[in-house]
XYZ file of C-alpha atoms in Angstrom:
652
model
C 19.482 -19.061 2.205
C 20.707 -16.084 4.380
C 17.232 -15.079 4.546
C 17.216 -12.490 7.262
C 14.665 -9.402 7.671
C 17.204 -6.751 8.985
C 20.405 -7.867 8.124
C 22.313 -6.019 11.608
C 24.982 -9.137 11.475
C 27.941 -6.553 10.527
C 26.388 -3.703 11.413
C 28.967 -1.631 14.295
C 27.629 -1.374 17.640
C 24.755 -3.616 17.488
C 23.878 -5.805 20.484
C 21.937 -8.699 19.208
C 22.256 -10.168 15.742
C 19.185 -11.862 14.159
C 18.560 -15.443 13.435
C 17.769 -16.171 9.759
C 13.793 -17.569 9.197
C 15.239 -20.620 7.630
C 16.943 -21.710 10.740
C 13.635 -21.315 12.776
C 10.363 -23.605 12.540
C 7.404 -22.305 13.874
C 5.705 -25.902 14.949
C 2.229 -26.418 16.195
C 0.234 -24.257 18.318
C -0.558 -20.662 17.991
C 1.269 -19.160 15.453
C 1.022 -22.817 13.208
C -2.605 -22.092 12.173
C -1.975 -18.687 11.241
C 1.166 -19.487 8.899
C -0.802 -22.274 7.190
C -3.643 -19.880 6.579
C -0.893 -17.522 5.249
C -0.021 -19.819 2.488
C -3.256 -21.390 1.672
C -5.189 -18.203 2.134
C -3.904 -15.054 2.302
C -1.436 -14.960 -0.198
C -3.455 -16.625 -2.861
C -6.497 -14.698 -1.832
C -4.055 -11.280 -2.192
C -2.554 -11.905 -5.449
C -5.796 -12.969 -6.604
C -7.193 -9.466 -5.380
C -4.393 -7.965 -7.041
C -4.795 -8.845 -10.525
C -8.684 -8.215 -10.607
C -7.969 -4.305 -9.362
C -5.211 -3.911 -12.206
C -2.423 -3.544 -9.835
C -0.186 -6.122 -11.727
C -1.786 -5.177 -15.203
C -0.438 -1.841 -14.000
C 2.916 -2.846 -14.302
C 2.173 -5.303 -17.351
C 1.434 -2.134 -19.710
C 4.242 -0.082 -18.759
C 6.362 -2.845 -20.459
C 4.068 -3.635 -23.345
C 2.598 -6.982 -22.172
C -1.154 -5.380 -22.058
C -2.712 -2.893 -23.793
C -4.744 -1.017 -20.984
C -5.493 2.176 -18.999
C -3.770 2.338 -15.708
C -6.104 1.518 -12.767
C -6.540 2.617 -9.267
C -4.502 4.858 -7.179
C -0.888 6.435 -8.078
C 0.690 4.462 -5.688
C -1.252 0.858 -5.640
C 2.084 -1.095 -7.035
C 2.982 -0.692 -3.593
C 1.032 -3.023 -2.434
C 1.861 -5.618 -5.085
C 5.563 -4.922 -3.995
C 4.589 -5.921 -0.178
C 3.120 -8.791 -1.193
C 5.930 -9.829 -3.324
C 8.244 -9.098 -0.118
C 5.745 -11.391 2.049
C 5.827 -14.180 -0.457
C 9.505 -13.892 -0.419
C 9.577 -14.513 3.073
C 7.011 -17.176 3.021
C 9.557 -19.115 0.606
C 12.287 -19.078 2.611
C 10.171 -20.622 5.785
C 8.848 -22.895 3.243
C 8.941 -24.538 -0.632
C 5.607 -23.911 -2.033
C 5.218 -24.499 -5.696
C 2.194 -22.063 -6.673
C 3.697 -19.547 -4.538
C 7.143 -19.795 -6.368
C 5.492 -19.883 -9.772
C 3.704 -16.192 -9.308
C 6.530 -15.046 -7.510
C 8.843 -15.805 -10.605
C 6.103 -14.407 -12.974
C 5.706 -11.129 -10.899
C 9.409 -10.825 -10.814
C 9.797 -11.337 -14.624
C 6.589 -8.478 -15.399
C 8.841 -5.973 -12.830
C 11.916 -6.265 -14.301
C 10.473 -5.664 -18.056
C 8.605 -2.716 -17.096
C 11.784 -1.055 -15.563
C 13.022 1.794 -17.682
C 16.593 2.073 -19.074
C 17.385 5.062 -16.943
C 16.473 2.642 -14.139
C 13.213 4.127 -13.081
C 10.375 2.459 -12.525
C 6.881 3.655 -11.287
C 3.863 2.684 -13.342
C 1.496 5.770 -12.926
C 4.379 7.831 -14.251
C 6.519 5.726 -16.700
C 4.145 6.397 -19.822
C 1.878 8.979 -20.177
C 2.745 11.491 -16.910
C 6.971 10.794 -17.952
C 7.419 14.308 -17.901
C 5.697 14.794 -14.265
C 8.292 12.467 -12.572
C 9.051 13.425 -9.173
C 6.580 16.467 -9.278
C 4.885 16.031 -6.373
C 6.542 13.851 -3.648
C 4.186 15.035 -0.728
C 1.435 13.268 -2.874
C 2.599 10.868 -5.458
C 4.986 8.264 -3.173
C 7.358 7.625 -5.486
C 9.907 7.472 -3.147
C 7.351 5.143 -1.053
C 6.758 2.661 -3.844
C 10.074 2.328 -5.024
C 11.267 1.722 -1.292
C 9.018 -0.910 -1.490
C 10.090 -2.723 -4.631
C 14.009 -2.291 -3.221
C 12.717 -4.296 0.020
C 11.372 -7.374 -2.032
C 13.793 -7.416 -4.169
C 16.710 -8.022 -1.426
C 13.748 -10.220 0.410
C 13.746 -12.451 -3.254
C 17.827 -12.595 -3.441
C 17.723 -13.609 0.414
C 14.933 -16.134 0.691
C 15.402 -17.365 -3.147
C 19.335 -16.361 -4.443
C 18.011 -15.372 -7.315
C 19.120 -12.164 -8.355
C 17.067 -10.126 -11.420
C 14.383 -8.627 -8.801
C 17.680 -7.453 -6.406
C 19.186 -5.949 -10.192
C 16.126 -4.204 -10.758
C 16.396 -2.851 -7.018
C 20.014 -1.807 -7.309
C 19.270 0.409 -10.913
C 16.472 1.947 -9.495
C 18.292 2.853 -6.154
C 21.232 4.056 -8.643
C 18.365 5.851 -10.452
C 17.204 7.652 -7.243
C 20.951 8.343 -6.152
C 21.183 10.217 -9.088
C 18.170 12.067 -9.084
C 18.530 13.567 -5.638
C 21.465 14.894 -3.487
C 23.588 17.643 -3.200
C 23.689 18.448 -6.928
C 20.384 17.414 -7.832
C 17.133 17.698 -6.472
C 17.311 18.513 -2.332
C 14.370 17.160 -1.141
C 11.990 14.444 1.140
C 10.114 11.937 0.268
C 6.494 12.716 1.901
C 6.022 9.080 2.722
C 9.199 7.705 4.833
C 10.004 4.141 3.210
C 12.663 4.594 1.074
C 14.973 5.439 3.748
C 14.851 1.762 5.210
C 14.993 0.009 2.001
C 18.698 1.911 1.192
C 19.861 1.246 4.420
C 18.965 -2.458 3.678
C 20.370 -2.218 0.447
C 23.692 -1.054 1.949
C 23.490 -4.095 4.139
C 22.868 -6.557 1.216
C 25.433 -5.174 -1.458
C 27.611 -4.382 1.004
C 27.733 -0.468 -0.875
C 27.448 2.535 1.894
C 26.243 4.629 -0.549
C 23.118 3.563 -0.104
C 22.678 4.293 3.605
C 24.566 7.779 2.647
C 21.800 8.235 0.116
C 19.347 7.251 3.154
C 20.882 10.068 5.428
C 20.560 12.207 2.786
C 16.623 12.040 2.378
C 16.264 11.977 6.398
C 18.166 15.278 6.570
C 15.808 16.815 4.519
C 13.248 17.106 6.797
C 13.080 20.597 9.090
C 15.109 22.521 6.456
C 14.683 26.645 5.565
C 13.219 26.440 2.966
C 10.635 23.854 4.083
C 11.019 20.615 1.667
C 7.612 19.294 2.399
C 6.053 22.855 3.710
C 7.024 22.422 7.184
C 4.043 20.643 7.525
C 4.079 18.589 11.396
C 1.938 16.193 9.561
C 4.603 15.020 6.935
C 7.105 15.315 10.048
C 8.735 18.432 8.451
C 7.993 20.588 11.070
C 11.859 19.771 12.360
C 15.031 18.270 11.553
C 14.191 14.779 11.829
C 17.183 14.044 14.170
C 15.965 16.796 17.005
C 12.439 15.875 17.032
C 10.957 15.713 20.159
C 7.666 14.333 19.748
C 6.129 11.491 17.407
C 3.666 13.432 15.583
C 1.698 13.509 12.402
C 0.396 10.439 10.085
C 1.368 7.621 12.017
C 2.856 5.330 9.677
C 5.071 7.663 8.545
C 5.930 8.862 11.538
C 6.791 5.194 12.580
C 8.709 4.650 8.605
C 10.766 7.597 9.903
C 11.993 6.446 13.194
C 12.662 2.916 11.756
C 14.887 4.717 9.191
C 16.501 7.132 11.773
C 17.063 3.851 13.518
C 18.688 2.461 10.604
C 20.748 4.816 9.710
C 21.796 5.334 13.338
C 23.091 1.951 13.434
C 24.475 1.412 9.759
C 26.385 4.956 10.008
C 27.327 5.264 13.184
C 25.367 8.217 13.391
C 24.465 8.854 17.471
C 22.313 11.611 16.947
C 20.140 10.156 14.542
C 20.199 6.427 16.671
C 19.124 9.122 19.978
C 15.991 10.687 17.949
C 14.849 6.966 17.151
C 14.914 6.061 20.602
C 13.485 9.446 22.290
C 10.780 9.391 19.708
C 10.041 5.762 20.920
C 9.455 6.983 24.421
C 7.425 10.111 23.061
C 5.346 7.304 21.607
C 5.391 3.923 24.068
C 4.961 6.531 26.891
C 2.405 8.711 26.319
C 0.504 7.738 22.481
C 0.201 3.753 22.664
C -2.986 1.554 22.946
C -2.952 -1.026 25.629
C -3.159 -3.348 22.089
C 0.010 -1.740 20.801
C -1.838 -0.099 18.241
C -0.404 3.403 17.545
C -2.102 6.357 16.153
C -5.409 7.588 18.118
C -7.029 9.834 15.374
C -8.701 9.153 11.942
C -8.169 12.537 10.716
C -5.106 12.255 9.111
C -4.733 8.953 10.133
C -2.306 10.589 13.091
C -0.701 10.571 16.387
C -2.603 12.997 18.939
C -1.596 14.881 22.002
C 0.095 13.066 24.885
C -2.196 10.496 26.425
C -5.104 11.114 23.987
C -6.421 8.235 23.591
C -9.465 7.947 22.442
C -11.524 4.508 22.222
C -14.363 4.762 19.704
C -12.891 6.905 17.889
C -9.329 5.263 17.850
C -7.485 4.925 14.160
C -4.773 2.763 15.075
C -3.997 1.109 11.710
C -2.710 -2.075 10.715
C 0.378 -0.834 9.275
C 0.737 1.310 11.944
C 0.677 -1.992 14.457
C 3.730 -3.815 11.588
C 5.660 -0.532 11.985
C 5.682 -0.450 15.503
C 7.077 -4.127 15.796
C 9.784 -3.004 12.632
C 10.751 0.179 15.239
C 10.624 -1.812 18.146
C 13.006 -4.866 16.234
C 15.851 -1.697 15.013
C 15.882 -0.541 19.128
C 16.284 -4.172 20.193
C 19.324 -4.759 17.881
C 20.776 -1.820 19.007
C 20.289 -2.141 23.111
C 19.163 -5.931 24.056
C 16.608 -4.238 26.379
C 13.732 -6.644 26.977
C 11.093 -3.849 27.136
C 11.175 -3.566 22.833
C 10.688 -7.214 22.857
C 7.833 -6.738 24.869
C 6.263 -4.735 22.927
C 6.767 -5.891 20.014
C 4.930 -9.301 21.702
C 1.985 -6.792 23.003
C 1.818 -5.952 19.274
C 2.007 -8.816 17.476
C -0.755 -10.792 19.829
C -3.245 -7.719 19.704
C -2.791 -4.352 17.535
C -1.689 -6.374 14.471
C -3.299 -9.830 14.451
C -6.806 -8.017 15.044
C -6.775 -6.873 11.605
C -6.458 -10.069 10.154
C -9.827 -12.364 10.549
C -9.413 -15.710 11.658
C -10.478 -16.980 7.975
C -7.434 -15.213 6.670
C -8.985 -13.271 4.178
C -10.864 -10.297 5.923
C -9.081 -7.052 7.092
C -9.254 -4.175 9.297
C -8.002 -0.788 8.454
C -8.098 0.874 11.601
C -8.402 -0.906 14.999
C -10.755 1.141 17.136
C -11.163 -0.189 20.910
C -14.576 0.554 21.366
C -16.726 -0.241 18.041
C -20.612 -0.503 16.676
C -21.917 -3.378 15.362
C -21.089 -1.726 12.226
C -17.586 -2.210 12.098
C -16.621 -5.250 10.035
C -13.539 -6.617 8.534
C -13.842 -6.621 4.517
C -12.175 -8.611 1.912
C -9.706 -5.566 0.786
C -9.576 -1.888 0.243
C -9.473 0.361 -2.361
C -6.363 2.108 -0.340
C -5.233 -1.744 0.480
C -1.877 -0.614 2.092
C -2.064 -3.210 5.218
C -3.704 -6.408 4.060
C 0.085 -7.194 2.144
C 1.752 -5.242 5.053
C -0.130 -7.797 7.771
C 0.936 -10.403 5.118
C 4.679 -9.532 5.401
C 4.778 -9.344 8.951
C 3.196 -12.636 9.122
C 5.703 -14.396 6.578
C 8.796 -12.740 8.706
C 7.731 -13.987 11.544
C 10.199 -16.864 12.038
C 13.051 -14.027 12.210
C 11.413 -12.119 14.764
C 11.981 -14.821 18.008
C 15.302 -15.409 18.195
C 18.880 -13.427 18.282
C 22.406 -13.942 18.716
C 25.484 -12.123 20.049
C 28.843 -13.048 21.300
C 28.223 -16.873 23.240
C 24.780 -16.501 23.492
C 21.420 -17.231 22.270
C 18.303 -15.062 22.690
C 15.163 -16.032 23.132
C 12.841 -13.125 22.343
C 9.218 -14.664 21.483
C 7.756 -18.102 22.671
C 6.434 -20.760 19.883
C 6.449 -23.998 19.756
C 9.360 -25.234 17.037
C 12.631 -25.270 16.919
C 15.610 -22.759 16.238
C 18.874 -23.418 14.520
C 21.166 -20.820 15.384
C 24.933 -20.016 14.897
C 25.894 -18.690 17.667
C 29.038 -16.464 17.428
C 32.235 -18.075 19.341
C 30.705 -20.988 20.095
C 28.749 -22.937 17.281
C 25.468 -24.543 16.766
C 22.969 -24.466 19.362
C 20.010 -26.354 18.635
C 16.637 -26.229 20.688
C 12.840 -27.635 20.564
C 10.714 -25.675 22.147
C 7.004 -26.932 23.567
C 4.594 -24.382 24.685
C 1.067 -24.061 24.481
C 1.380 -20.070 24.665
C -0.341 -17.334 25.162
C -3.054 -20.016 26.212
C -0.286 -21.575 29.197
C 2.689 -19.736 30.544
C 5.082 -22.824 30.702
C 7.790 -23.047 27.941
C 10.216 -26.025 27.768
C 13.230 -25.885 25.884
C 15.154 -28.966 25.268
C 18.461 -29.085 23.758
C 18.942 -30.931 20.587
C 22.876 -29.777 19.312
C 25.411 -27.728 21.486
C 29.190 -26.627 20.946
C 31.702 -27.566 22.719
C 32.024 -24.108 24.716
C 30.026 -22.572 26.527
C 26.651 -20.408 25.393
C 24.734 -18.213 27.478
C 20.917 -18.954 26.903
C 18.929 -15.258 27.457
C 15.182 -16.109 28.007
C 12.990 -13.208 28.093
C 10.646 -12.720 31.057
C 7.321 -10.291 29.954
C 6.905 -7.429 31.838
C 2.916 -8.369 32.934
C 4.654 -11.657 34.881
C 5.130 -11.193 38.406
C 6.375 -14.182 39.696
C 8.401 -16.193 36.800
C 10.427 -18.924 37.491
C 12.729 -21.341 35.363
C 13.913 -24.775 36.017
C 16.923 -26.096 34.258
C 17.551 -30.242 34.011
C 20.560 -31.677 32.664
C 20.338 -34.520 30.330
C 20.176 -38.127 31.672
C 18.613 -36.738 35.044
C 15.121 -36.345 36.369
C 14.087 -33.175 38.753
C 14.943 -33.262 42.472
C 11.025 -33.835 44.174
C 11.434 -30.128 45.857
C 14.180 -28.845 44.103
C 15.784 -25.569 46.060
C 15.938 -22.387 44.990
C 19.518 -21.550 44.044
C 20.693 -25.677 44.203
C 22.988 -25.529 40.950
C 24.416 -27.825 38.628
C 27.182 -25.948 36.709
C 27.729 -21.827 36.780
C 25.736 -19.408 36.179
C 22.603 -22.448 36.109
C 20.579 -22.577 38.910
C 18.347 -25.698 39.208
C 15.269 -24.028 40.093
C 15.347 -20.143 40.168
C 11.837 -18.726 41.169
C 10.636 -14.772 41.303
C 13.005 -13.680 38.219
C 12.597 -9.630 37.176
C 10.055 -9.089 34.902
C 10.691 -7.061 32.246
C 14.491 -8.349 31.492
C 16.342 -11.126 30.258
C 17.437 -13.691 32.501
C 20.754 -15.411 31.758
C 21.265 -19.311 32.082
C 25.458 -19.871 30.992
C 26.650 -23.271 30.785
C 28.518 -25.860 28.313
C 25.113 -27.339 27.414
C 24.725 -31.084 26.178
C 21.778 -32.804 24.320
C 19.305 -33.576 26.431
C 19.411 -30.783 28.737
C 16.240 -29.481 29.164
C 14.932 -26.148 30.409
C 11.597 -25.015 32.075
C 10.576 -21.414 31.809
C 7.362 -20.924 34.135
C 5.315 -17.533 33.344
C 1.991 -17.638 35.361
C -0.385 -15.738 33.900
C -3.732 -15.168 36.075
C -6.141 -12.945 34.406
C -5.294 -9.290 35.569
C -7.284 -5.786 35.504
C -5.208 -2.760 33.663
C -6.048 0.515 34.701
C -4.392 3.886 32.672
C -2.399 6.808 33.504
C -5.395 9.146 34.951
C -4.302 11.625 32.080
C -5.780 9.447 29.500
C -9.221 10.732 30.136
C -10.953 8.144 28.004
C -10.564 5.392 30.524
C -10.971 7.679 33.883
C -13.133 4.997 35.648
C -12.207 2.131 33.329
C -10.710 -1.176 33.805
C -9.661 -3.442 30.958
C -9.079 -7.475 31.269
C -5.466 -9.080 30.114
C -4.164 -12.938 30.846
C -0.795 -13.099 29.751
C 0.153 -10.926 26.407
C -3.382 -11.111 25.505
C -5.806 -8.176 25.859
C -9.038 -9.193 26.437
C -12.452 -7.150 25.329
C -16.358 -7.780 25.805
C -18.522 -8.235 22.943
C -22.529 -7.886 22.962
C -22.168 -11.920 22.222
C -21.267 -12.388 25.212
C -23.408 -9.928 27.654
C -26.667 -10.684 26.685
C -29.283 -7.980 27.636
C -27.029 -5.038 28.283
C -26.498 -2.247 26.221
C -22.837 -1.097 25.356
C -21.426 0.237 28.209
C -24.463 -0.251 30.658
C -22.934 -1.903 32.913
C -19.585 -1.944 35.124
C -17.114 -4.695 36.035
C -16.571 -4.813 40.349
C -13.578 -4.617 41.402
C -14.313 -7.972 43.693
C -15.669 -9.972 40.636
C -13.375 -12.747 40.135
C -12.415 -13.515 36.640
C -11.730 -17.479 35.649
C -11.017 -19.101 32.429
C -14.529 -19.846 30.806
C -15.434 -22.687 28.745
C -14.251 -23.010 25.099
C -16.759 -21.049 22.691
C -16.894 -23.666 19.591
C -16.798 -20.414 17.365
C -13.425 -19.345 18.910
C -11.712 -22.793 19.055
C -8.442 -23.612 20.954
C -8.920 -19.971 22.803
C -8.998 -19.130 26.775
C -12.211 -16.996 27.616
C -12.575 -15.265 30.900
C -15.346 -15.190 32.717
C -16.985 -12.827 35.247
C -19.717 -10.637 36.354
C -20.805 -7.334 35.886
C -23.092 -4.683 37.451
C -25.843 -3.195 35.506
C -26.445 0.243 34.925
C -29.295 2.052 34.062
C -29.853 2.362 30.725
C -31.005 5.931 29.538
C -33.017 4.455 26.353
C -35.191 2.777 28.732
C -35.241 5.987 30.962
C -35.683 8.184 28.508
C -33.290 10.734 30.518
C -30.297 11.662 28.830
C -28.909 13.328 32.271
C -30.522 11.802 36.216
C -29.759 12.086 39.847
C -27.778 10.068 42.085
C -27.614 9.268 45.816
C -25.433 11.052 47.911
C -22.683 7.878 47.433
C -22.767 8.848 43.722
C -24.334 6.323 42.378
C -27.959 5.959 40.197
C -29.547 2.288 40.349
C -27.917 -1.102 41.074
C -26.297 -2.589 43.548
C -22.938 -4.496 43.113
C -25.110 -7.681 44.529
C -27.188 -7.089 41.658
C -24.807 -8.920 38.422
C -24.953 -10.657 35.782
C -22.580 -13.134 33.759
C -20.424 -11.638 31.273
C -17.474 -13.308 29.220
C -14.548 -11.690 27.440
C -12.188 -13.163 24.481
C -9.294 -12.115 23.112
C -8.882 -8.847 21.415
C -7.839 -10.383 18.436
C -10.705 -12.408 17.958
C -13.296 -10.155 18.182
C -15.644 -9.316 15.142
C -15.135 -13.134 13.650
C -19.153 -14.367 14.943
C -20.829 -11.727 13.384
C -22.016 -8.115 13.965
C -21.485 -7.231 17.337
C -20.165 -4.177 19.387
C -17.098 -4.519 21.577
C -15.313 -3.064 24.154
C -11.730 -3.128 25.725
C -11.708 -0.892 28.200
C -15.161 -1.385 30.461
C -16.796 0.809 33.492
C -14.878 0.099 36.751
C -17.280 -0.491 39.687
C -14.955 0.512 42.448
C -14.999 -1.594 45.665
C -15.100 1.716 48.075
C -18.597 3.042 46.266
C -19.794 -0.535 45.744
């Protein structure tokens, strides 16, 4: 099936097509584990979750099917919807009996509780009919039926079937003629629906619906304020001369994804230039080293530039999925290697840290300093990102590969295979063996090739200085000391060492079965510092190897209060031994200085030497370990840290 996430493939203007998740296997390693857990846990463990808190008895009564009160929150089908979206997705990587049978039962309930007029939201199809689209800053209407328009095209492109895509179309009909021009000029106070028309346009091939999409983002920064002006809701300006990301975060993100869309789908440049200067407001200045985005839990929202706070960090889940939909759109559109990056700085940290490694435990924000306190639970009563994490996680296949005119991008590295159709050539067919993030080395091998020539565009990560790639042709083994530059048809170098980081490199050739290709990223662990204007880490170093970001729990520092002690800037850091808890996973070890402790002390404020320091000496350390951000919180209560006290070699 043509079962593609954003469907860009006619879409004017864009620079690299996507590769549908049927024409991608995700093979063992890494990301394996994670997608099996995805159909043997998650989703079973979601749906499950969903029927005993009445969100699918929710939609059941509005059609007659059970007699019961509504339960939960106004806008909890939303979450049914996203995990009717991620099982879609998780069908078309993959036949799965159970999964099909309460996909086709949930699909059947939805399109019997779907009004004639086409409407269809169950907190206000019975009882509240007469309060319909009363209070969009509140209520998410808009939101949840943005939602159910997204799995339904997900359904008709992973499945063919087409009753959930009907019930998407009437309600999108429904909303087209509800608001406009001659109806009701307003915004949605949660940015979704703006995507899922867009998409809709895409899959029906109608432009009305990304009209009807330009429509709602115009809205915003009107006189009289549609949403009360209010910077929070983003309606503090016309949403295509906003400066700043600002407000709730997933919103904010929703609204730069749409301005993306509709840039693209309507040629629209001013709308296309907000997405991207808003992405530089926000990858800039207001991103976690983890990719999480949005550093307050008041409001759930973006601060200042650089504030950045660690304990008190919000960065939600959905927020982490929304930044790797925003940074997908600007990708598409531009073929610049830094979205892809972080999009990978995303995926391996922000979002897969709110996922345990059990598959069935959640976290709602992603703080980078935390208590022992903060857990992962089994859902929420607001459970808006356990089906969003789901989603991403069933997409996944469609995220590492895309296409354009004679070539073939490679944007993520997983073990598998890809399929692709590459446009005026043919089929290009590669395995891929990688042990990544753990190793840097991928090997690509070719399986199928056209006739003419296809240029192969292998990202190289911005965090790799010295990446190198080695390119044999089939029927032919590697020179001993192969030379820098020694060729073996244009464009292919034999063995090309020291590529940019941060770019695509391009390898163009008539390839043949058999050829085989060697990309090289060493990745020795490596100390981040920040911009000095994010005042939370003044002082602070933080630990990465590769695209992983790296934090210390109390596990693993035995006898030293949180934040007691600082890492020297001379310590080395090696790969530890494998913690049985945390199998398969590189740990780094190293030492730390100890500070003194003020419980102990019983001083909340103390002197220091005339060198600035209090006690301790940097001969004075002890053995500390750190794992993967990702992983942290899975071996019981514990506190963690990312970003640790720096212990700098001139006062040590």
């Amino acid at each position: 099936m043509n079962a593609v996430v954003t469907d860009t493939r006619r879409t004017p203007g864009v620079t690299v097509q996507p590769v549908p998740i049927g024409a991608v296997w995700i093979g063992d390693g890494f990301w394996r584990g994670w997608l099996d857990r995805l159909y043997d846990v998650t989703l079973p463990a979601q749906h499950a979750q969903c029927e005993a808190t009445g969100r699918l008895d929710n939609i059941r009564r509005v059609s007659g099917r059970v007699d019961a009160p509504f339960r939960g929150r106004y806008y909890d089908e939303s979450d049914v919807y996203k995990w009717l979206e991620a099982a879609s997705w998780a069908l078309a990587g993959r036949e799965d009996r159970r999964l099909r049978a309460q996909v086709d039962a949930l699909v059947d309930d939805i399109a019997a509780a779907q009004q004639p007029d086409g409407y269809l939201h169950t907190y206000f199809a019975l009882e509240r009919a007469d309060q319909r689209y009363t209070d969009l800053i509140n209520k998410h209407e808009l939101y949840c039926a943005g939602h159910l328009i997204q799995a339904g095209i997900a359904h008709h492109r992973a499945t063919g079937a087409e009753t959930l895509l009907h019930v998407a179309v009437r309600l999108a009909d429904h909303i087209r003629a509800e608001f406009g021009p001659d109806a009701r000029e307003t915004a949605d106070g949660h940015p979704e629906i703006e995507l899922a028309l867009v998409e809709l346009a895409r899959e029906t091939g109608q432009r009305v619906y990304a009209e009807q999409a330009r429509f709602f983002l115009e809205q915003r920064g009107r006189q009289p304020p549609r949403l009360g002006g209010y910077r929070y809701l983003q309606d503090h300006e016309p949403a295509a001369e906003q400066q700043e990301i600002a407000g709730h975060a997933v919103r904010a993100v929703y609204l730069a994804c749409g301005l993306a869309d509709a840039g693209l789908e309507l040629e629209d440049g001013a709308m296309w230039e907000a997405a991207e200067r808003l992405w530089r407001s926000a990858y800039e200045t207001k991103v976690y080293v983890t990719g999480g985005l949005g550093a307050h839990w008041a409001g759930e929202s973006f601060g200042d530039a650089f504030d950045l706070p660690n304990r008190n960090s919000y960065a939600e889940s959905c927020a982490a999925v929304a930044g790797v939909m925003w940074n997908w759109r600007l990708l598409a559109g531009t073929g610049e290697a830094r979205y892809a990056d972080w999009m990978e700085t995303t995926l391996y940290n922000g979002m897969l840290a709110g996922l345990s490694l059990d598959g069935q435990h959640y976290f709602y924000p992603n703080p980078l300093s935390a208590s022992a306190g903060h857990a992962r639970v089994e859902w929420f009563e607001c459970a808006c990102c356990p089906p969003n994490l789901a989603r991403l996680l069933a997409s996944l296949p469609g995220y590492l590969y895309g296409v354009s005119e004679r070539a073939l991008w490679v944007h993520q590295f997983m073990a598998g295979r890809v399929d692709a159709d590459v446009p005026g050539a043919g089929r290009l067919s590669l395995e891929v063996d990688t042990d990544y993030p753990w190793a840097g080395e991928i090997r690509l091998a070719v399986r199928h090739a056209p006739e003419d020539p296809v240029e192969l565009r292998l990202r190289v990560p911005g965090w790799c200085d010295a990446a190198s790639v080695e390119a044999v042709p089939a029927n032919s083994s590697p020179a001993p000391s192969p030379l820098e530059g020694e060729g073996w048809g244009e464009g292919v170098p034999r063995h090309a060492r020291d590529l940019p980081a941060g770019a695509y490199t391009a390898l163009h050739r008539v390839w043949s079965p058999g050829d085989q290709i060697t990309l090289r990223l060493p990745m020795p662990p490596r100390r981040l510092v920040s911009d000095p204007r994010v005042t939370a880490n003044v002082g602070r170093v933080a630990l990465a190897r590769g695209p992983l970001v790296y934090c210390v729990e109390s596990h693993d520092r035995p006898g030293l209060e949180q934040d007691a002690f600082a890492l020297p800037d001379d310590a080395a850091v090696a790969s530890g031994p494998v913690d049985e808890r945390l199998p398969g996973m590189t740990l780094l070890d190293t030492t730390a200085v100890p500070l003194p402790g003020t419980p102990e002390r019983g001083a909340l404020y103390q002197s220091v030497s005339g060198d600035g320091r209090a006690h301790g000496a940097a001969t004075d350390r002890v053995a500390i370990r750190a794992i993967p951000y990702f992983a942290w919180a899975n071996r019981g209560p514990s506190t963690m840290d990312v970003w640790l006290r720096r212990w700098e070699a001139a006062s040590g």
